[in-house]
mmCIF file of C-alpha atoms and ligand atoms in Angstrom:
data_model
loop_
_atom_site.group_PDB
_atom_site.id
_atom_site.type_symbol
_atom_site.label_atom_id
_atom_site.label_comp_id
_atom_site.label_asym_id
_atom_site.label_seq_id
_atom_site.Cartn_x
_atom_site.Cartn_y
_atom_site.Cartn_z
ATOM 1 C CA UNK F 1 -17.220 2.897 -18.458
ATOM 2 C CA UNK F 2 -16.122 0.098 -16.250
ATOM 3 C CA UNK F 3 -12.830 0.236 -14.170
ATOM 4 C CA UNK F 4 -10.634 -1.794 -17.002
ATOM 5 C CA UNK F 5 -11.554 0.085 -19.562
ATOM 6 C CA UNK F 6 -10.807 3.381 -17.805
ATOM 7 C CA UNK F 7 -7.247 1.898 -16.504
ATOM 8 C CA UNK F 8 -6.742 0.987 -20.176
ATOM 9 C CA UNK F 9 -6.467 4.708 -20.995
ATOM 10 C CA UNK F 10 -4.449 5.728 -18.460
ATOM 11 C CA UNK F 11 -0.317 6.307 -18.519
ATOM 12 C CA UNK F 12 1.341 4.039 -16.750
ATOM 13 C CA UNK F 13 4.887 4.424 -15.573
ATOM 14 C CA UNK F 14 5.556 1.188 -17.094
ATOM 15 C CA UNK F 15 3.435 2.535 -20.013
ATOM 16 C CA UNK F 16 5.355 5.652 -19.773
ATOM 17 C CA UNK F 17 8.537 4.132 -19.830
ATOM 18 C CA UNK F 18 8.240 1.645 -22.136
ATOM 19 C CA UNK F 19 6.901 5.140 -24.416
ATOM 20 C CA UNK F 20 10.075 6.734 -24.093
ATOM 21 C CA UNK F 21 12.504 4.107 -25.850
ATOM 22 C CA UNK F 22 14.490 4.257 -22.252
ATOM 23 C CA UNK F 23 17.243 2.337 -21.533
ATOM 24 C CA UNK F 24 15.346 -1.232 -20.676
ATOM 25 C CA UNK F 25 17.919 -1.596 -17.762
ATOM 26 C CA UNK F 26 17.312 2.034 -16.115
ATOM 27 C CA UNK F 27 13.837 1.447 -16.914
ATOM 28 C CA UNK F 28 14.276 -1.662 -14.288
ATOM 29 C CA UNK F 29 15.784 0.249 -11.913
ATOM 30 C CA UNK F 30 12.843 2.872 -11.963
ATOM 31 C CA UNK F 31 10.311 0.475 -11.503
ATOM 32 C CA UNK F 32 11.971 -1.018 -8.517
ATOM 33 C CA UNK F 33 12.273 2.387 -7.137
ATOM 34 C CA UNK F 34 8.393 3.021 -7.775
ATOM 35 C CA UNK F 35 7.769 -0.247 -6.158
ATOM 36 C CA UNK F 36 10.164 0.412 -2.950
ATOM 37 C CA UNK F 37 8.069 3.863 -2.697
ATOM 38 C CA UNK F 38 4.561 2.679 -2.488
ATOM 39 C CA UNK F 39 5.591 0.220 0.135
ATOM 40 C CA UNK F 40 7.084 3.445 2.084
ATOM 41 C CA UNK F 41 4.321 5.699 1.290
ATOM 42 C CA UNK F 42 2.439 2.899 2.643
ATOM 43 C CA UNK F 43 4.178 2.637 5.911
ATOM 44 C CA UNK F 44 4.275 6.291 6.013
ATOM 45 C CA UNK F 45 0.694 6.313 6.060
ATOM 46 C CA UNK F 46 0.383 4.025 8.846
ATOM 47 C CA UNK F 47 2.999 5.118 11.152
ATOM 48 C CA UNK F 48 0.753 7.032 13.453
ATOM 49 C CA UNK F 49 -1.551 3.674 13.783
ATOM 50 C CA UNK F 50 2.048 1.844 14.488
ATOM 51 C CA UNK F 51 3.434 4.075 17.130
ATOM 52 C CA UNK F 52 0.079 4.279 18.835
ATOM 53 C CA UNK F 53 0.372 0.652 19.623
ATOM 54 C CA UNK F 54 4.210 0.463 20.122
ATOM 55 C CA UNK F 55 3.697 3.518 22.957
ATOM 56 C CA UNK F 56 2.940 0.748 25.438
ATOM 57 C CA UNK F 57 6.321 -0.243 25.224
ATOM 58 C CA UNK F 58 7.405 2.966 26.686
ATOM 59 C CA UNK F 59 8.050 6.681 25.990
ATOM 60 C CA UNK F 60 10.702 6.799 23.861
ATOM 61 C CA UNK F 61 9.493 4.811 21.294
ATOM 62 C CA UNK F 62 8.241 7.396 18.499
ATOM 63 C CA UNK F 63 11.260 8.452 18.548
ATOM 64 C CA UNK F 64 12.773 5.194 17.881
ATOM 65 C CA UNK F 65 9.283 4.208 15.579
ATOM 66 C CA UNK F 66 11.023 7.149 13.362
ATOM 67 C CA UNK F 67 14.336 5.584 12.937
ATOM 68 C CA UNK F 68 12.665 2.249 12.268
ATOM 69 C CA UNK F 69 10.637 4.081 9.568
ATOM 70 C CA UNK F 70 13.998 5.615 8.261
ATOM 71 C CA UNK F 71 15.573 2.701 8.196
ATOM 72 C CA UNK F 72 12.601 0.088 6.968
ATOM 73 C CA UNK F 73 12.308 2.398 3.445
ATOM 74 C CA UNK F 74 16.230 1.763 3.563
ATOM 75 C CA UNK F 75 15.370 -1.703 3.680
ATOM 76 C CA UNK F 76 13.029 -1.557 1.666
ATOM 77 C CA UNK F 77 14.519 0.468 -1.235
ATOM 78 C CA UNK F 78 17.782 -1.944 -1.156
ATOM 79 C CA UNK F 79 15.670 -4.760 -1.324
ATOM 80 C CA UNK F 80 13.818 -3.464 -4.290
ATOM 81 C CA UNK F 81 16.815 -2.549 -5.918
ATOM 82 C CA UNK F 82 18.437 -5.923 -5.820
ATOM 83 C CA UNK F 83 15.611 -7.330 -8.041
ATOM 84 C CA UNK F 84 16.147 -5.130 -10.231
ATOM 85 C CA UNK F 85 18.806 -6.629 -12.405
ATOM 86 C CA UNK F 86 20.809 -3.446 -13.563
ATOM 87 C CA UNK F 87 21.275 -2.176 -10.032
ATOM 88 C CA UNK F 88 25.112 -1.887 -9.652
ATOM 89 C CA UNK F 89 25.681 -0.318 -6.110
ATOM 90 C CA UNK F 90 23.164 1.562 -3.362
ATOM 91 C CA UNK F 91 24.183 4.257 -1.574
ATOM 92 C CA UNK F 92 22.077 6.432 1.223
ATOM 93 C CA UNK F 93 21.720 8.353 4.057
ATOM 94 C CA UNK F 94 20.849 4.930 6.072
ATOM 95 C CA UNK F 95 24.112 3.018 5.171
ATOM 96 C CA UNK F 96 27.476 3.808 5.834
ATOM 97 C CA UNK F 97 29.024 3.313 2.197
ATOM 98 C CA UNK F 98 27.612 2.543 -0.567
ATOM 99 C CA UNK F 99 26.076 -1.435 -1.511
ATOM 100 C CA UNK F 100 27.666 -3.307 -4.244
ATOM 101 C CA UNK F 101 24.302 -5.243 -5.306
ATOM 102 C CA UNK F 102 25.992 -7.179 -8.679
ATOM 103 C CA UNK F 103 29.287 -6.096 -10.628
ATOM 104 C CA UNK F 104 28.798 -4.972 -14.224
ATOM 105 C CA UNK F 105 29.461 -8.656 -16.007
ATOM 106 C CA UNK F 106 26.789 -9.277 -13.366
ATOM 107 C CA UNK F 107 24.505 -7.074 -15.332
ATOM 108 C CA UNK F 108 25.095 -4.008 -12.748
ATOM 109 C CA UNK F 109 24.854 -0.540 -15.190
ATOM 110 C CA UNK F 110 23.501 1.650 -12.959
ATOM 111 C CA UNK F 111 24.096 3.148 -9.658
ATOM 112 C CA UNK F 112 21.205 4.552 -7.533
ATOM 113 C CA UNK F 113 21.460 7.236 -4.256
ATOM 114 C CA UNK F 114 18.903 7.867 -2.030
ATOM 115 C CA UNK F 115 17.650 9.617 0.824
ATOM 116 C CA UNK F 116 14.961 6.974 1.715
ATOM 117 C CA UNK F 117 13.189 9.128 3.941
ATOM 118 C CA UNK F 118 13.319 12.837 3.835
ATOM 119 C CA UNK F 119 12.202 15.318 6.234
ATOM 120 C CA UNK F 120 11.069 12.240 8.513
ATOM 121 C CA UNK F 121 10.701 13.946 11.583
ATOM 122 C CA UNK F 122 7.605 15.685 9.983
ATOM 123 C CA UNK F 123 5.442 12.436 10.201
ATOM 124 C CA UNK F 124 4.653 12.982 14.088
ATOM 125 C CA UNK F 125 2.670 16.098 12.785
ATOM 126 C CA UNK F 126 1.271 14.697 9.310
ATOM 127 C CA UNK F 127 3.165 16.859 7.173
ATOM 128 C CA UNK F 128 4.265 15.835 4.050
ATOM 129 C CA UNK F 129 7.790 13.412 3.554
ATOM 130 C CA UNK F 130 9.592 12.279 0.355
ATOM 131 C CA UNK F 131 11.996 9.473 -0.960
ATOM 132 C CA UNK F 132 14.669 11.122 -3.223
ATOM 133 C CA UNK F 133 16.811 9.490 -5.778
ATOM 134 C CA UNK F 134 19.325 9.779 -8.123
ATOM 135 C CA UNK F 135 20.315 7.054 -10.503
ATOM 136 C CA UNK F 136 24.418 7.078 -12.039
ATOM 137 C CA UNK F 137 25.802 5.450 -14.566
ATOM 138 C CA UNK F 138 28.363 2.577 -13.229
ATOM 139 C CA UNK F 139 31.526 3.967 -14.803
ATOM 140 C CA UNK F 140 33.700 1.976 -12.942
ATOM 141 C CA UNK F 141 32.928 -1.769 -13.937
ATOM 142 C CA UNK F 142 35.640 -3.689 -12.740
ATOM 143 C CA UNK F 143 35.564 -1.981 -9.176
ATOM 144 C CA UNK F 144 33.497 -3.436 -6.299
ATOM 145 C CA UNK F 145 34.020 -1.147 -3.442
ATOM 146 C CA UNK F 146 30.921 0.599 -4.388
ATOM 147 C CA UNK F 147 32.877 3.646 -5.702
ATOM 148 C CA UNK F 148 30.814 4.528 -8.983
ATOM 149 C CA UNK F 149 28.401 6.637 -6.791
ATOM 150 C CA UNK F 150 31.451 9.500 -6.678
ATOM 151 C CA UNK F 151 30.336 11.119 -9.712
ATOM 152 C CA UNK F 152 29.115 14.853 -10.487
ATOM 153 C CA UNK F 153 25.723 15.300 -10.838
ATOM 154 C CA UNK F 154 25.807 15.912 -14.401
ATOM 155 C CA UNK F 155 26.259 12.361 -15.134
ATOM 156 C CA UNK F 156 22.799 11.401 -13.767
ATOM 157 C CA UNK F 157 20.676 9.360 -15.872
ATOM 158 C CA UNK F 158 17.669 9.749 -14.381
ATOM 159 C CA UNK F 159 16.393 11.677 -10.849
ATOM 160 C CA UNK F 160 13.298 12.594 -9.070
ATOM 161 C CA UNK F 161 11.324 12.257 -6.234
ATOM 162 C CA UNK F 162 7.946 10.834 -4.705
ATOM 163 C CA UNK F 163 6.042 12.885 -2.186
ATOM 164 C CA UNK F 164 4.117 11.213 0.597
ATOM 165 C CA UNK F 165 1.318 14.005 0.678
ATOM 166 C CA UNK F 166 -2.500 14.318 0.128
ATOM 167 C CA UNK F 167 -1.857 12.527 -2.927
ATOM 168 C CA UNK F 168 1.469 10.204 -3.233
ATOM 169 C CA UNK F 169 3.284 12.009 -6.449
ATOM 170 C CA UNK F 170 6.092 10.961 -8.610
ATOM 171 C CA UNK F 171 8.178 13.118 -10.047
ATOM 172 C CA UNK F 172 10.852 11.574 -12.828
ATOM 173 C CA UNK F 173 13.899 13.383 -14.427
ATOM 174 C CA UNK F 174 15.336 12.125 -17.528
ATOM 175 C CA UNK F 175 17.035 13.179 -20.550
ATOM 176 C CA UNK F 176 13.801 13.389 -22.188
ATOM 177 C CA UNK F 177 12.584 16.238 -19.362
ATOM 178 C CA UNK F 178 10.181 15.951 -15.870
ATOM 179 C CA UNK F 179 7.009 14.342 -15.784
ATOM 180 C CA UNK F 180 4.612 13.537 -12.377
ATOM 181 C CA UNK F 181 2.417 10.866 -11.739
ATOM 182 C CA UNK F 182 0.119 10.362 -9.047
ATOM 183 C CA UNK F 183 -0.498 6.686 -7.766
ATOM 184 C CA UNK F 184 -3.852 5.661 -7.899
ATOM 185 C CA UNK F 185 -4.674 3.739 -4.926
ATOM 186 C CA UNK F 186 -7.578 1.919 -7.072
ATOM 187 C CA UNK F 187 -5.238 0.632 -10.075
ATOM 188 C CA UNK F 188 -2.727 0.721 -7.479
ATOM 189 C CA UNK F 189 -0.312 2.077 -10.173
ATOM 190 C CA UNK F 190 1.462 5.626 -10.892
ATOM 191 C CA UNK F 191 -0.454 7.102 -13.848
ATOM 192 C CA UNK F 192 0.992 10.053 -15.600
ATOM 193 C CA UNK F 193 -0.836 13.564 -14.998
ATOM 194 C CA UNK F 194 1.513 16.247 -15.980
ATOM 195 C CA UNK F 195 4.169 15.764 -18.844
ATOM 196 C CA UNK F 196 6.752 17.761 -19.458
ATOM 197 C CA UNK F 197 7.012 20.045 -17.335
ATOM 198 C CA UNK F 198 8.673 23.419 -17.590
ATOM 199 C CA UNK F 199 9.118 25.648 -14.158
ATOM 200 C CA UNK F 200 8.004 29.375 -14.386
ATOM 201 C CA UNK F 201 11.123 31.185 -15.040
ATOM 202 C CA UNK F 202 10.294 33.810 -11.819
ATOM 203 C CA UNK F 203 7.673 33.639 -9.345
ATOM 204 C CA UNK F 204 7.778 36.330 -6.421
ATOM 205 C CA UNK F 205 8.190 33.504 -3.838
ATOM 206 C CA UNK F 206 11.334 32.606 -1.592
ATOM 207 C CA UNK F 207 11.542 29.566 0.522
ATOM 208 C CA UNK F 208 14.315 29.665 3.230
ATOM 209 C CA UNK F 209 14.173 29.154 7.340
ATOM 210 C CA UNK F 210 14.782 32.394 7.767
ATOM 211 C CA UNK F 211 15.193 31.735 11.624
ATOM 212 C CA UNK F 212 18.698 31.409 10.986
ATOM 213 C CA UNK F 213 19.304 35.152 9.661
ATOM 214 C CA UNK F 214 22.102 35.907 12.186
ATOM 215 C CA UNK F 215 24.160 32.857 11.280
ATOM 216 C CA UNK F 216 23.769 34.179 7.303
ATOM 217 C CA UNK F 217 26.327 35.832 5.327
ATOM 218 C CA UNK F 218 26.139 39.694 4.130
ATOM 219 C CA UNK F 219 24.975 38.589 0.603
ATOM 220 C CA UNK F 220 22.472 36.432 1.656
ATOM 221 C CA UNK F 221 21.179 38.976 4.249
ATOM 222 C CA UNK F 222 21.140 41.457 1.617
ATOM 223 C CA UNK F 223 18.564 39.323 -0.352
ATOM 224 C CA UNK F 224 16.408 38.424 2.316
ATOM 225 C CA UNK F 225 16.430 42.731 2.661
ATOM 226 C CA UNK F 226 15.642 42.885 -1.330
ATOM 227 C CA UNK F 227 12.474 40.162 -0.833
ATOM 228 C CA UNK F 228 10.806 42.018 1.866
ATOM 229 C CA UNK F 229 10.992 45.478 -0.205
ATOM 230 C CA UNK F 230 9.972 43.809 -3.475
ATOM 231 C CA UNK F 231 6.679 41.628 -2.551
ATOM 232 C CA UNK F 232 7.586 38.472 -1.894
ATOM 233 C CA UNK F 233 5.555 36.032 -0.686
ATOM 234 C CA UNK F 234 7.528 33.564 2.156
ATOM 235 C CA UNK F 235 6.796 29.663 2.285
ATOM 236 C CA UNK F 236 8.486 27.088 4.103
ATOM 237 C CA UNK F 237 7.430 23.436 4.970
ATOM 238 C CA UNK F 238 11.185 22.333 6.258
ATOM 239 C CA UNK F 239 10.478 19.111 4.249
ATOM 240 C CA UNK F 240 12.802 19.497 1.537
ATOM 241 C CA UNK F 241 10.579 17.278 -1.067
ATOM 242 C CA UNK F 242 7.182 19.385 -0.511
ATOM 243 C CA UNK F 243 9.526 22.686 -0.273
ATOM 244 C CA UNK F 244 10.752 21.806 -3.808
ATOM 245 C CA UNK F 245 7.765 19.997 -5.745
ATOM 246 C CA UNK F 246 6.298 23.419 -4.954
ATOM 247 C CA UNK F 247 8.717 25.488 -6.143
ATOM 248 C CA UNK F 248 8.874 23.290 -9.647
ATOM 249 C CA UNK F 249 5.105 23.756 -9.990
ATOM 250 C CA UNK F 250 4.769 27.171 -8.964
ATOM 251 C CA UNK F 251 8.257 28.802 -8.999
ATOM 252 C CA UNK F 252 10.820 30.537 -6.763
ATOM 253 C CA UNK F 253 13.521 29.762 -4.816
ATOM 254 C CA UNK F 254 14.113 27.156 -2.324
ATOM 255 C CA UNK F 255 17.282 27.904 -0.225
ATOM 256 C CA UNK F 256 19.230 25.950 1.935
ATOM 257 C CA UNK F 257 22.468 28.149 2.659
ATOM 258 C CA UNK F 258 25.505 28.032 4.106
ATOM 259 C CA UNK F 259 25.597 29.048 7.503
ATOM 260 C CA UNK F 260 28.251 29.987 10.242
ATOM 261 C CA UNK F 261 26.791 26.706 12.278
ATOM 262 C CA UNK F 262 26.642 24.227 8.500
ATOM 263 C CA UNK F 263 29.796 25.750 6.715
ATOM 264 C CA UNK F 264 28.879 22.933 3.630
ATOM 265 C CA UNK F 265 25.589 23.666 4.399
ATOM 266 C CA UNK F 266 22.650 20.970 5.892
ATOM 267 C CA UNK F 267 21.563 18.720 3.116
ATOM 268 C CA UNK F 268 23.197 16.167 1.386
ATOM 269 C CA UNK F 269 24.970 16.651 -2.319
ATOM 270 C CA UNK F 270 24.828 13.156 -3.348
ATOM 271 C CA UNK F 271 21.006 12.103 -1.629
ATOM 272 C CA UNK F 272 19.289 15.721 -2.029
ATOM 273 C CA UNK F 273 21.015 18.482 -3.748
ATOM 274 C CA UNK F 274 22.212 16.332 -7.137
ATOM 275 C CA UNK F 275 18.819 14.569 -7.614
ATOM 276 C CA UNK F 276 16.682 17.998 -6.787
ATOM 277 C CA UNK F 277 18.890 20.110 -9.068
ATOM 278 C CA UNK F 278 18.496 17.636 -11.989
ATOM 279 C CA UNK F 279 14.589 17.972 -11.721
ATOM 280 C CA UNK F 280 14.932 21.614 -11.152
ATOM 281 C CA UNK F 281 17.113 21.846 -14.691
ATOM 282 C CA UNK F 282 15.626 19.890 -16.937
ATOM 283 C CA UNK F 283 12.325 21.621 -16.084
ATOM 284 C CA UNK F 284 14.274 24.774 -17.493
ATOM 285 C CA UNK F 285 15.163 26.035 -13.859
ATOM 286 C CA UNK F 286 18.986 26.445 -12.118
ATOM 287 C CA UNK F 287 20.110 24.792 -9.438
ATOM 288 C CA UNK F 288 23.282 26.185 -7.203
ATOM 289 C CA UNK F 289 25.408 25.550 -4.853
ATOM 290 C CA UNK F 290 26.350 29.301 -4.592
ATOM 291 C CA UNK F 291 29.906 29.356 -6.605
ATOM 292 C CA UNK F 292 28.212 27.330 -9.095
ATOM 293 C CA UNK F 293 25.843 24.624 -10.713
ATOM 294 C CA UNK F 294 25.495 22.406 -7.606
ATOM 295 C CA UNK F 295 25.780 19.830 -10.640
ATOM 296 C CA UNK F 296 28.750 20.900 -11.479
ATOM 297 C CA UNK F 297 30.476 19.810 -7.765
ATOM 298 C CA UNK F 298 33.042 16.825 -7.931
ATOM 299 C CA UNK F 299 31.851 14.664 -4.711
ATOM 300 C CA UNK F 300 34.784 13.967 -2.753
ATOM 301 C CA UNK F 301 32.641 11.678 -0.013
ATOM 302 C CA UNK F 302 29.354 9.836 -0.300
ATOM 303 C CA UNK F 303 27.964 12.009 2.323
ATOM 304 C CA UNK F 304 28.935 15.047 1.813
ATOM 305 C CA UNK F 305 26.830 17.942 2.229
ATOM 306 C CA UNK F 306 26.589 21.303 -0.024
ATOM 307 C CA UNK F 307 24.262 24.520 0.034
ATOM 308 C CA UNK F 308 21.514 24.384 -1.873
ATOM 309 C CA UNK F 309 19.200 27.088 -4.353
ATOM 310 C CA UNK F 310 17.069 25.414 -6.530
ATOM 311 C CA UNK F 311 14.115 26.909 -8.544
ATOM 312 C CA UNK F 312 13.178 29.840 -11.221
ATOM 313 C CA UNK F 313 16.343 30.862 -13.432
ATOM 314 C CA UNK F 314 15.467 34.309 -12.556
ATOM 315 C CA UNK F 315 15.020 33.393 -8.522
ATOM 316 C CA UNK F 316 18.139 31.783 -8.162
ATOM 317 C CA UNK F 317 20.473 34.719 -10.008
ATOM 318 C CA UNK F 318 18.431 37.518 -7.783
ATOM 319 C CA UNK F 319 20.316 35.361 -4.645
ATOM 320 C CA UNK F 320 23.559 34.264 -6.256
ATOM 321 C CA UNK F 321 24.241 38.313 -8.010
ATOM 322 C CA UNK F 322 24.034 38.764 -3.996
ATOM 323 C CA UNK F 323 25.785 35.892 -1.966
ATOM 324 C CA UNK F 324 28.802 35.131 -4.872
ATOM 325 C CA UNK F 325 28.717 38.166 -7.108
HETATM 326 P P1 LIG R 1 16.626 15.030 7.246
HETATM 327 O O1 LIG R 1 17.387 14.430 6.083
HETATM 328 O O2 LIG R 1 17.298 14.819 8.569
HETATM 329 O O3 LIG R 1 15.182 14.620 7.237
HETATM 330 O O4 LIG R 1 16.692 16.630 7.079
HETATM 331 C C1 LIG R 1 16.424 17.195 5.860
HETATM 332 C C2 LIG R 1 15.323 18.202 6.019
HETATM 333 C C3 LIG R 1 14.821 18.702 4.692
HETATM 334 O O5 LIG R 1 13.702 17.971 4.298
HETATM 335 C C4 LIG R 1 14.472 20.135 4.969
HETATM 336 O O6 LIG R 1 14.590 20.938 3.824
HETATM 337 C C5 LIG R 1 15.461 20.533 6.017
HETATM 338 O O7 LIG R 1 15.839 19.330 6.684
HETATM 339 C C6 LIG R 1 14.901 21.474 7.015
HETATM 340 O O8 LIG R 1 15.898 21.836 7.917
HETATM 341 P P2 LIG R 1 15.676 23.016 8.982
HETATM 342 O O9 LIG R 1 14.787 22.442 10.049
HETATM 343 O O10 LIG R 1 17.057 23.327 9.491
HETATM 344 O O11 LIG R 1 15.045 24.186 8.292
HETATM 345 MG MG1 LIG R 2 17.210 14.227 3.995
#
C-alpha cells in the first residue's frame, strides 16, 4: 500500500472534526491550537540542541533558554490563534491579562486559555511537557477588555491537552466526549487512535508529591495513611500533563492539594485545573477542588490558582470523604 493510500484511511483531526458536525468556528480555533502545538512540540524537541549552542553565551542561559521556550509557545499559540477567525480573546500563564484578538461583530465567538508550556522546567532532563487549553464561549460581545475568559469551567466548549512525550499526543474534550490522537511525523498530521474514551472508574494508584506531607492537612494525611494500608501503587512525574494523561488512561488520582505554604493550592484554575477537569469528566471521571467540582468554581482573577484531584470517580471520593467530609 503506498503512503497516500494509507494516509487516506487514517482520522484526521480535520477529518475528525469535520465528522463531528462541530461548531465550524471552534473547529477553527482547534486547528490553530493543533498547529501552535506541533510548532512547540517541535521546539521542545530541539531545545537541548538550542541551549547547547546558546551556552557559549554564558552560564545562565538554560535558564533563560527555558523562559524563551515558555514564552516562544506563548508566541506562538497567540499567533496561531489570531488566524483563526473565531478567536475572541487569549489568555495565559505568559501574559498578564487576557488578549482581545477581534470583538464578536469581528467574528470573535470563542475564548481560549492556556498554559503554553507546562511543567517546563522538566525539559533540562527530557521528561515529558504539555500545552493545556481550554476554549470559552465569548459571552460578553460588546466588551473588549478581554473579560469573557472569567467564566466557570462548566461553560467550556471544548478542552484538552497535547503531550510532548515519546510520542506527541492530543487529547480533545468536547461535548461529544475525549478522543487522542497521535501526530504522525510522516503525514505530519494528528490522526485519531483512541475514541471515546471512558476512564476506569478506580484504579489502586495515587499520584501526589508526597514530599510535602507535613505542610498537609489531617484529612489529607489520613488518606495518604489509608493508601499505604490498602495497596496502592505511588506515581509521580511533577509534569502535570503526563501526571494526568496517565491517570485518564489508566486511572487514579492525581492530587495537587492545598498546602500550609499554597493556601489556593499551586496550579492554575483557569490554565490547568478547568481544562484537566473537563477531560477528566467527560471521560466519566470527577474532578475537585476539595469543597467541590473544581468546575463548579466562579473565577474571580485570570490567574488564580485552586487545588486540584482529578481522576477515577471512586479515587477522588476515597480523598474528598477524607479532606472535606
Ligand atoms: P509550571 O506551570 O511552573 O510548569 O508548574 C506546574 C507543574 C505541573 O506540571 C506539576 O504538576 C507541578 O508543577 C509539580 O509541582 P511540584 O514540583 O510542587 O510537585
Ligand atoms: Mg503550568
Amino acid at each position: 500500500m503506498s503512503d497516500a493510500e494509507t494516509a487516506e484511511n487514517l482520522t484526521t483531526l480535520a477529518k475528525h472534526l469535520a465528522a463531528q458536525d462541530l461548531d465550524p468556528g471552534l473547529a477553527t480555533v482547534l486547528e490553530g491550537l493543533a498547529l501552535g502545538c506541533k510548532a512547540i512540540g517541535h521546539r521542545v524537541r530541539r531545545a537541548r540542541i538550542e541551549d547547547v549552542v546558546g551556552v557559549a553565551g554564558g552560564e545562565n542561559v538554560f535558564g533563560e533558554i527555558q523562559q524563551k521556550l515558555d514564552v516562544l509557545s506563548d508566541e506562538v499559540l497567540l499567533q496561531c490563534l489570531r488566524d483563526a477567525p473565531a478567536a475572541a480573546v487569549y489568555a495565559s500563564e505568559e501574559q498578564d491579562g487576557p488578549v482581545v484578538l477581534r470583538t464578536a461583530s469581528e467574528g470573535g465567538r470563542f475564548a481560549v486559555l492556556a498554559d503554553p508550556l507546562d511543567g517546563s522546567s522538566n525539559i533540562d532532563v527530557a521528561v515529558s511537557v504539555g500545552t493545556i487549553f481550554s476554549v470559552l464561549p465569548n459571552d460578553k460581545p460588546d466588551d473588549e477588555t478581554g473579560m469573557a475568559v472569567l467564566q466557570p469551567g462548566r461553560n467550556q466548549v471544548a478542552a484538552g491537552y497535547v503531550l510532548y512525550g515519546s510520542s506527541i499526543v492530543l487529547v480533545l474534550a468536547t461535548e461529544a466526549g475525549v478522543d487522542m490522537f497521535t501526530l504522525d511525523p510522516m503525514l505530519g498530521d494528528f490522526v485519531l487512535v483512541l475514541a471515546k474514551i471512558e476512564i476506569p472508574q478506580e484504579k489502586k494508584i495515587y499520584s501526589i508529591n508526597e514530599a510535602y506531607v507535613n505542610d498537609f492537612d489531617e484529612g489529607l494525611r489520613d488518606y495518604l495513611a489509608f493508601v499505604h494500608e490498602s495497596g496502592y501503587g505511588a506515581r509521580y512525574i511533577g509534569s502535570m500533563v503526563a501526571d494526568v494523561h496517565r491517570t485518564l488512561l489508566k486511572g487514579g488520582v492525581f492530587i495537587y492539594p492545598a498546602t500550609g505554604k499554597s493556601p489556593q493550592g499551586k496550579l492554575r484554575l483557569m490554565y490547568e485545573g478547568n481544562p484537566m477537569g473537563y477531560v477528566i469528566e467527560r471521560a466519566g471521571g470527577a474532578a475537585s477542588a476539595g469543597r467541590g467540582p473544581i468546575l463548579d468554581r466562579i473565577p474571580s482573577e485570570v490567574h488564580e490558582r485552586t487545588p486540584v484531584i482529578v481522576g477515577s470517580a471512586a479515587e477522588v471520593d476515597h480523598v474528598t470523604r477524607r479532606t472535606h467530609p
